[in-house]
Tab-separated table of C-alpha atoms and ligand atoms in Angstrom:
chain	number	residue	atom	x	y	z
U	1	UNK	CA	-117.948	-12.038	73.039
U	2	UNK	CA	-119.396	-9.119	70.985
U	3	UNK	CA	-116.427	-7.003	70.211
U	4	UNK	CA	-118.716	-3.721	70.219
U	5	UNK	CA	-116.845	-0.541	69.792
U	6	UNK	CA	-118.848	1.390	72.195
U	7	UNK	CA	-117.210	3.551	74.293
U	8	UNK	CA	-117.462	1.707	77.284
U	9	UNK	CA	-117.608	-1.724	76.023
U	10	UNK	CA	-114.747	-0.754	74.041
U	11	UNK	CA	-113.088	-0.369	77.226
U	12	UNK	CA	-114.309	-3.374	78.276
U	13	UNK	CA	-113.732	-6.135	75.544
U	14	UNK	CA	-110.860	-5.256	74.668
U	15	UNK	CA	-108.746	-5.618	78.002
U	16	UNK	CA	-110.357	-9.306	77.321
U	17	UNK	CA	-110.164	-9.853	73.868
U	18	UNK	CA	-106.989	-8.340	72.840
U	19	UNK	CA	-104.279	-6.586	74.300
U	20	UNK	CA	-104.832	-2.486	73.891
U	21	UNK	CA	-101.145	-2.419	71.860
U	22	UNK	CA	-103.410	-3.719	68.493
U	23	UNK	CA	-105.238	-0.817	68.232
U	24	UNK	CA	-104.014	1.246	65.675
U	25	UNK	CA	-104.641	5.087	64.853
U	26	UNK	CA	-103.905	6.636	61.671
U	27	UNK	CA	-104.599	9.752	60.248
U	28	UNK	CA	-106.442	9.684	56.992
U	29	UNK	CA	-104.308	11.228	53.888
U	30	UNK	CA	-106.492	11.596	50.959
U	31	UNK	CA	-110.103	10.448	50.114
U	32	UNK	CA	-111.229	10.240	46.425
U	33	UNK	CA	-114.928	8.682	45.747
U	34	UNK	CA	-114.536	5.828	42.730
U	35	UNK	CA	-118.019	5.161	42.491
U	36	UNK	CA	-121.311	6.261	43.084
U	37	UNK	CA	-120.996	5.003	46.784
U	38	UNK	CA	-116.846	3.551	46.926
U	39	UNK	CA	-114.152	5.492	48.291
U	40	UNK	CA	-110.607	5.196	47.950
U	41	UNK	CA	-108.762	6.011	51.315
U	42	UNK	CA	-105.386	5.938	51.232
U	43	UNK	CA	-103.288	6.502	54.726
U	44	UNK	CA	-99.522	7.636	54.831
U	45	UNK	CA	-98.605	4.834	56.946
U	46	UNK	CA	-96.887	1.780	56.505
U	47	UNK	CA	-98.556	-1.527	57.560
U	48	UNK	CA	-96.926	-4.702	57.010
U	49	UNK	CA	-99.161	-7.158	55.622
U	50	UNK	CA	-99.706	-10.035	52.747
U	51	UNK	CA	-102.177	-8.926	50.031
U	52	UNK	CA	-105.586	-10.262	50.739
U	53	UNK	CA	-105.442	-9.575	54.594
U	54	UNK	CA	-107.584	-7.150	56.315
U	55	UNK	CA	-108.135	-4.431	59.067
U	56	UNK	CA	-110.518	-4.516	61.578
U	57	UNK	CA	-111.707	-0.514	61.520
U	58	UNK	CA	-113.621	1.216	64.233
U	59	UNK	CA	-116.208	4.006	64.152
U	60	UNK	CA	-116.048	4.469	68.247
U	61	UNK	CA	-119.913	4.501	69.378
U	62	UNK	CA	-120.706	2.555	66.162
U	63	UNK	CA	-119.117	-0.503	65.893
U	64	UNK	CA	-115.993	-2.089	63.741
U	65	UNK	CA	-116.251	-3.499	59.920
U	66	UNK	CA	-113.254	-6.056	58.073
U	67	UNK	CA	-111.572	-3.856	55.121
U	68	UNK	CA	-109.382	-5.442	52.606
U	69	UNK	CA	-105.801	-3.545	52.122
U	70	UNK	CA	-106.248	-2.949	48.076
U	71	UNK	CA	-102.702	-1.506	47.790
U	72	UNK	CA	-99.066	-3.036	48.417
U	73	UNK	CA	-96.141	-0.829	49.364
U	74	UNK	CA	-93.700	0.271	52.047
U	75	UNK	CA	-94.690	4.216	51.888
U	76	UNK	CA	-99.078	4.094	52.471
U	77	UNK	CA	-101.843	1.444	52.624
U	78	UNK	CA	-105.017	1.668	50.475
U	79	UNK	CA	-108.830	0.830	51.672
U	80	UNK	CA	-111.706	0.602	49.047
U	81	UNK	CA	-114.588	0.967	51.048
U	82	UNK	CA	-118.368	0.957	49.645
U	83	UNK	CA	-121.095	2.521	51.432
U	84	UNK	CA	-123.747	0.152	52.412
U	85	UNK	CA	-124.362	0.782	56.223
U	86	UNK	CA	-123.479	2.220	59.526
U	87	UNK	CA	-119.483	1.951	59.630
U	88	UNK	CA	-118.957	2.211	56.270
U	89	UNK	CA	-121.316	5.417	56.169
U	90	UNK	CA	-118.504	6.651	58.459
U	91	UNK	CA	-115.935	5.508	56.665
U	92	UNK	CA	-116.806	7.310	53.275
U	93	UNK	CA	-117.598	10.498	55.109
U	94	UNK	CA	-114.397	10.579	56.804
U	95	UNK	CA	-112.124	14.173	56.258
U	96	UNK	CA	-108.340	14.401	55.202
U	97	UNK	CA	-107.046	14.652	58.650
U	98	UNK	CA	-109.478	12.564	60.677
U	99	UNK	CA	-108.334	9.359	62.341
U	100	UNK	CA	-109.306	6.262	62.413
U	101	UNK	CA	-108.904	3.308	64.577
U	102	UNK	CA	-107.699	0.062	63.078
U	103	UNK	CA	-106.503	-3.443	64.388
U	104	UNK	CA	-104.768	-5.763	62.557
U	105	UNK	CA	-103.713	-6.958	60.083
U	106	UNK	CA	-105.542	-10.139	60.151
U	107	UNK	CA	-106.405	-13.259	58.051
U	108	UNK	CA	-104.644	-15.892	55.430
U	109	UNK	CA	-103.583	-13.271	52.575
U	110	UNK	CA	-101.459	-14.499	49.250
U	111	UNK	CA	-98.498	-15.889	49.839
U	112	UNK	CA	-97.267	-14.625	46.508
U	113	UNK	CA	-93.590	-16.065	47.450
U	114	UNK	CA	-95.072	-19.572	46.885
U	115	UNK	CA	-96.453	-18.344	43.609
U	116	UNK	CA	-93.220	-17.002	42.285
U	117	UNK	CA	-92.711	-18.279	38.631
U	118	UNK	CA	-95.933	-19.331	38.302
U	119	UNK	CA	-98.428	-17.448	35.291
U	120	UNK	CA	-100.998	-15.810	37.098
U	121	UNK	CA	-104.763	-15.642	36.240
U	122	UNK	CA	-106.657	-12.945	37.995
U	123	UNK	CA	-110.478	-13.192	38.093
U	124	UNK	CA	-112.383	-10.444	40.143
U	125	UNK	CA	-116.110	-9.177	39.985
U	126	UNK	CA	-117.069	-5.681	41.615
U	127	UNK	CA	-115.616	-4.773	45.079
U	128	UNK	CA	-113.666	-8.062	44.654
U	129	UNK	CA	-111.207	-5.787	42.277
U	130	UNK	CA	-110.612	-3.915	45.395
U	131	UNK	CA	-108.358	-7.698	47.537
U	132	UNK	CA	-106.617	-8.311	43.930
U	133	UNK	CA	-105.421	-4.790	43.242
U	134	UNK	CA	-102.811	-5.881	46.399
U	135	UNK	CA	-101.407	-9.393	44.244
U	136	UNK	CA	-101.582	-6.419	41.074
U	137	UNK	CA	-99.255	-4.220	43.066
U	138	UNK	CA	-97.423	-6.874	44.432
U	139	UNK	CA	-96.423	-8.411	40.833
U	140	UNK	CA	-95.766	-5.024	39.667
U	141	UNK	CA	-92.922	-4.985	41.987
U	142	UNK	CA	-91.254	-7.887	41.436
U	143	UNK	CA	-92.681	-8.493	37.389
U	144	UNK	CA	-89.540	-10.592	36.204
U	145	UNK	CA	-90.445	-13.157	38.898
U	146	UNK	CA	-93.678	-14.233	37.867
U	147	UNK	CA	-94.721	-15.362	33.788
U	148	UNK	CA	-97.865	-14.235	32.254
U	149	UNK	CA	-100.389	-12.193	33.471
U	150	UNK	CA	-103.535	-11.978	33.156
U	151	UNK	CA	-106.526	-9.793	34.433
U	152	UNK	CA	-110.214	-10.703	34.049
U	153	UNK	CA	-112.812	-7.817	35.729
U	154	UNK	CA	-116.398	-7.959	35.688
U	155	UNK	CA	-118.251	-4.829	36.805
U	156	UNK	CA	-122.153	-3.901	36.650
U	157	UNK	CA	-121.947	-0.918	34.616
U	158	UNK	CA	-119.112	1.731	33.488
U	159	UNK	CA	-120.156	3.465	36.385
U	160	UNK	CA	-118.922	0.810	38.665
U	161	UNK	CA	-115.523	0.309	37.280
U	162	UNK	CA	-112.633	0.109	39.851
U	163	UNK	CA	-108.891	1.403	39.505
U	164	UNK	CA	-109.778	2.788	36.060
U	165	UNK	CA	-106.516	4.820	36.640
U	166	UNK	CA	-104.378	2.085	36.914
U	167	UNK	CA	-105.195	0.347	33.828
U	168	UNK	CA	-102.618	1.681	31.781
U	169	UNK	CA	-99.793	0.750	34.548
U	170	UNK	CA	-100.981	-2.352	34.153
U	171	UNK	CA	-100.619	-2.789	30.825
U	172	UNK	CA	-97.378	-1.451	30.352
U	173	UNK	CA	-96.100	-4.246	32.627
U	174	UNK	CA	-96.767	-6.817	30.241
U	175	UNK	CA	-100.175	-7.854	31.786
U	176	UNK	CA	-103.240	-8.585	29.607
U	177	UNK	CA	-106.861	-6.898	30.623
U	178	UNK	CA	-110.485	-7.812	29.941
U	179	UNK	CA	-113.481	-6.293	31.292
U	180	UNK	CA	-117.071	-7.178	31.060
U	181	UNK	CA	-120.152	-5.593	31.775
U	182	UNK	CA	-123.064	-7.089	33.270
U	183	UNK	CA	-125.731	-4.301	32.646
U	184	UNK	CA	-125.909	-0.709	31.482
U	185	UNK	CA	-125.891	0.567	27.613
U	186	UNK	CA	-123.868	-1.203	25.410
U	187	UNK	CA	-120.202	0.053	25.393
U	188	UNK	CA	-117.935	0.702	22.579
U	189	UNK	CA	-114.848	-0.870	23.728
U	190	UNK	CA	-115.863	-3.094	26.355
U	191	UNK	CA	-117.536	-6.971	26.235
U	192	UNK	CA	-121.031	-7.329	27.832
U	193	UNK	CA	-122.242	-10.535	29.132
U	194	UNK	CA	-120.913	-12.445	32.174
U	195	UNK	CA	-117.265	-12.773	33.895
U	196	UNK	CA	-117.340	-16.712	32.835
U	197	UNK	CA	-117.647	-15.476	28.785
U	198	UNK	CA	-114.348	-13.831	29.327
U	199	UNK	CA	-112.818	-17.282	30.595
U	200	UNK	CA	-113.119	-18.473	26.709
U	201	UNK	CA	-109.215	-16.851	26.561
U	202	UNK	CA	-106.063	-17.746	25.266
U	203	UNK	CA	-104.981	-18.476	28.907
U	204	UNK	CA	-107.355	-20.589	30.253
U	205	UNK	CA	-106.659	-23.236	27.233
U	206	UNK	CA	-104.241	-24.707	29.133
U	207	UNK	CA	-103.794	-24.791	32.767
U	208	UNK	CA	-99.520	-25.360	32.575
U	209	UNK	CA	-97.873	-24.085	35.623
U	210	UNK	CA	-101.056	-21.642	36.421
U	211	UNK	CA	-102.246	-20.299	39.483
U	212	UNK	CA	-105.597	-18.617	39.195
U	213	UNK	CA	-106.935	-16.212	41.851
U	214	UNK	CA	-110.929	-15.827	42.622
U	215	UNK	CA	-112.739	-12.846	44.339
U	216	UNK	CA	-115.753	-11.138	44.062
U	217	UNK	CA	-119.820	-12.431	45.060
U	218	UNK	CA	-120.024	-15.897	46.033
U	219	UNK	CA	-122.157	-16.879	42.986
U	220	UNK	CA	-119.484	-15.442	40.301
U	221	UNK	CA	-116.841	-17.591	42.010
U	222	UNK	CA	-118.801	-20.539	42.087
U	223	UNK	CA	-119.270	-20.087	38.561
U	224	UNK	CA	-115.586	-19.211	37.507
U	225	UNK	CA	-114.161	-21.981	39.792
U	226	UNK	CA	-116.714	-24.334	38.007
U	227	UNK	CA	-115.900	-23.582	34.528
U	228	UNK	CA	-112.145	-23.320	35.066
U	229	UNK	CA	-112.334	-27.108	36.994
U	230	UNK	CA	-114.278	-27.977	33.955
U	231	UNK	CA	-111.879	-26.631	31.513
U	232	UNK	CA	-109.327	-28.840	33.487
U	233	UNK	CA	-107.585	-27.061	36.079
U	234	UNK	CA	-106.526	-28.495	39.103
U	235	UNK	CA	-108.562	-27.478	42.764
U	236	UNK	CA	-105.080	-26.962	44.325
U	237	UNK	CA	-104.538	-24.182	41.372
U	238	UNK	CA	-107.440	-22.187	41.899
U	239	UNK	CA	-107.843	-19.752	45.564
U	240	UNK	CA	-110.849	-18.207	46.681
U	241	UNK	CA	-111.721	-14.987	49.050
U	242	UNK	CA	-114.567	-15.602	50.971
U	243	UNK	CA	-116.108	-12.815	53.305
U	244	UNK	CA	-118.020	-13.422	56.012
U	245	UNK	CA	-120.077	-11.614	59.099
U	246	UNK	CA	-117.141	-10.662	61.360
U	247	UNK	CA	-116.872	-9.866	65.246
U	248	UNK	CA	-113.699	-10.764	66.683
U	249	UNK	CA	-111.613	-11.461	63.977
U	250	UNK	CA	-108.733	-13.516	65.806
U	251	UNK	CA	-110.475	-16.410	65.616
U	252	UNK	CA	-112.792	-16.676	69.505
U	253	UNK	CA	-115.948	-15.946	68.666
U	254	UNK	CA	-117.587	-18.373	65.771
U	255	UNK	CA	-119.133	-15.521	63.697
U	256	UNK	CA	-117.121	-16.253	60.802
U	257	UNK	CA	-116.900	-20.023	60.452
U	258	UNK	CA	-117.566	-21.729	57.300
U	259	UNK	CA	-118.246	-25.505	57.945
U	260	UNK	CA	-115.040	-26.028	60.514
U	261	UNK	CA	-113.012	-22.823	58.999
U	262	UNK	CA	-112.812	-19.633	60.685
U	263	UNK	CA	-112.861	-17.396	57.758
U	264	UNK	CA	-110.723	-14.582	59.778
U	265	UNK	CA	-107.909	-16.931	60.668
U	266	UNK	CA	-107.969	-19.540	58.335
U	267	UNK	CA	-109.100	-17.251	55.523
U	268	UNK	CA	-110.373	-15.085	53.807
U	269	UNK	CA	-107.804	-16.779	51.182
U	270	UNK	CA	-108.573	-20.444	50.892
U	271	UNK	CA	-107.605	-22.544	48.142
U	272	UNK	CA	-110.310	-24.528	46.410
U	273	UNK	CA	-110.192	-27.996	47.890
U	274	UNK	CA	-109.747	-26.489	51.760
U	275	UNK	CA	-113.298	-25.750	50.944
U	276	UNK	CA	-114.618	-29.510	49.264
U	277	UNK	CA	-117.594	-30.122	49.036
U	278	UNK	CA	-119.050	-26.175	50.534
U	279	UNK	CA	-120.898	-24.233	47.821
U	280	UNK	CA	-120.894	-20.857	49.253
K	301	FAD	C1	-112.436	-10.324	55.018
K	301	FAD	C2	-113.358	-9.219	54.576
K	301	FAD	C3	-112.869	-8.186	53.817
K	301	FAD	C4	-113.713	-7.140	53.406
K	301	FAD	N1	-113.176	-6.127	52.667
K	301	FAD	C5	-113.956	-5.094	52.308
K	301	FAD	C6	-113.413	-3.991	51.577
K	301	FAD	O1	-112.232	-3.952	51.234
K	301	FAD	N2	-114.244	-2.981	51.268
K	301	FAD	C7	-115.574	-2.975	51.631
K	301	FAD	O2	-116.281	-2.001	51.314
K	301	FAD	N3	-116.116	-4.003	52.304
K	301	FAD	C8	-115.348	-5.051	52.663
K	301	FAD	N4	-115.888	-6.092	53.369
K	301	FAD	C9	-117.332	-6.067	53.672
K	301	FAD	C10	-117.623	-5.161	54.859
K	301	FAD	O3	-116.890	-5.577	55.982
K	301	FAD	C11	-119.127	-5.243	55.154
K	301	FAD	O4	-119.828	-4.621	54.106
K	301	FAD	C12	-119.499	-4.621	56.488
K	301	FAD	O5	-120.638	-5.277	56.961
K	301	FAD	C13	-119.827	-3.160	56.418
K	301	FAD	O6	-120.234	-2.757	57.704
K	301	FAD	P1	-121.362	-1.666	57.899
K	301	FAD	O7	-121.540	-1.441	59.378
K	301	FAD	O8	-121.104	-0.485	57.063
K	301	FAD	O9	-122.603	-2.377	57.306
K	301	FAD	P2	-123.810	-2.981	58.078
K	301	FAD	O10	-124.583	-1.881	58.700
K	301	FAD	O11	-123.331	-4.083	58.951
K	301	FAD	O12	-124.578	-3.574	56.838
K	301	FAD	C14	-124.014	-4.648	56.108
K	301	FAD	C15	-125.052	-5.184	55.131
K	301	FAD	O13	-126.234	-5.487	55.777
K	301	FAD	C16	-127.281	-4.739	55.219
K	301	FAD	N5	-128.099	-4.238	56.306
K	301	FAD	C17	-127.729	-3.378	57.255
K	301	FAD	N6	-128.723	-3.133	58.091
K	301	FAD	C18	-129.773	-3.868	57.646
K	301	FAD	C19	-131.095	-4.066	58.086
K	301	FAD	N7	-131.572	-3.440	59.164
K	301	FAD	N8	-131.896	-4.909	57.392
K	301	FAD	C20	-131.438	-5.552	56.311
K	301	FAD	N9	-130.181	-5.420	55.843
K	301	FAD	C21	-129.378	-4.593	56.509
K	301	FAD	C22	-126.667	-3.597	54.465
K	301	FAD	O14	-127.457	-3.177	53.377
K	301	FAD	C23	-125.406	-4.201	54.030
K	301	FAD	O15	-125.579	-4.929	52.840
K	301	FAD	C24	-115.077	-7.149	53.774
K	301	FAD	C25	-115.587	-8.192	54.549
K	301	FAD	C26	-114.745	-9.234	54.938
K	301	FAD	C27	-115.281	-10.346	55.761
K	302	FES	S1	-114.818	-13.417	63.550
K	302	FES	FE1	-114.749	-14.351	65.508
K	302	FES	S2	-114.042	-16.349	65.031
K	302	FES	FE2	-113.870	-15.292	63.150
């Protein structure tokens, strides 16, 4: 069934597909633009949810779009949403004060529990920063139960950095940060080239009690997972966010599948070898 958010089919699907209780409004709080066309949205509202998982959000008359949560805390929730069609036009030109309807939250997240006193390898490319900065949060939180940490970001150009404010944060918790650009002038403190030159690190020399998390364009994780496999990690150490074109989200309607997975229930999060033998 075609979850449309038109009025009336609103109305319609959703007596069928889900029960009216999972539709959420909240007002929006605060909307700062990031980028040229990302927003930051953040909503004073607490949703419980694993980093990783998404929202389903609605533009009524428009349709619905899957947004990562890219925060992790008891007080607000966080969306990172780039402008590149109808609901996300919608999204971005949302006012402080406007609400928004949401179901949710769906999907595999992190488990981070299960990754408790493991060192952690974070390796994002572009809006793929946006999933990660909820593990980022969530380690901040609780830093004296996981070992190293590091970060790895790949962005196009300066202009197309994520989170730049949160950098220093970062740091001061005793996690390690590299960036690369892919295009643009040359900068003076940053490495250009591609995400996979940055793997050439202290901490991917060995892979001893590791955990390594993937997200960003299917290509770049291809490439990362291939070079870290290479460099001898293990498939059951590395996990992947995949996205895919989304209608019902729970799991009915087949939009999402990726060889027998449903990406919205099963996923987004997979680890590696859930997915042998599919090159995305
Ligand atoms: C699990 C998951 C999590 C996600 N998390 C985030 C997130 O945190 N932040 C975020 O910004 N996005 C996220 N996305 C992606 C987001 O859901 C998609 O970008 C979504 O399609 C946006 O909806 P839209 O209606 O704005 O775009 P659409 O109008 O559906 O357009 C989507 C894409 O299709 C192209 N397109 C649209 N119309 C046409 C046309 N007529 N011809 C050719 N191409 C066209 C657009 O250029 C765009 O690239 C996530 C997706 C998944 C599956
Ligand atoms: S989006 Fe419908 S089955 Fe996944």
């Amino acid at each position: 069934m075609n979850n449309c958010t038109h009025k009336k089919c609103f109305e319609f699907c959703k007596n069928k597909l889900m029960d009216e209780s999972e539709i959420k409004f909240v007002t929006l709080d605060k909307i700062s633009k990031q980028t040229e066309d990302e927003y930051l949205l953040r909503f004073n509202t607490s949703i419980n949810h694993d980093p990783g998982q998404f929202m389903q959000v609605s533009i009524f008359g428009i349709g619905e779009a899957p947004i990562s949560f890219c925060s992790y805390n008891e007080e607000y929730f966080e969306m990172s949403v780039r402008n590149v069609g109808n609901v996300s036009a919608h999204i971005c030109n949302l006012k402080v004060g406007d609400k928004l309807a949401l179901r949710g939250p769906y999907g595999r997240g992190y488990d981070m529990k299960n990754f408790e006193g493991d060192n952690v390898i974070i390796v994002a490319g572009g809006s793929g920063v946006a999933p990660v900065r909820g593990i980022i949060e969530y380690i901040s939180q609780n830093r004296d139960k996981f070992g190293t940490v590091d970060l790895f970001f790949g962005f196009r150009t300066v202009s197309n950095m994520l989170f730049e404010n949160d950098y220093k944060k970062w740091k001061n918790l005793n996690m390690s940060m590299d960036i690369v650009l892919s295009e643009g002038p040359k900068h003076s403190k940053l490495k250009h080239g591609l995400i996979t030159d940055l793997l050439e690190s202290d901490a991917t020399k060995s892979n001893d009690k590791k955990i390594v998390f993937v997200c960003g364009p299917p290509p770049m994780i291809n490439a990362v997972c291939k070079n870290l496999l290479e460099k001898g990690f293990n498939k059951d150490q590395l996990y992947i966010s995949q996205e895919r074109q989304m209608k019902c989200a729970v799991g009915r309607c087949g939009h999402c599948m990726i060889e027998d997975k449903y990406c919205c229930t099963d996923g987004p999060v997979f680890r590696y070898d859930e997915l042998e033998g599919y090159q995305g």
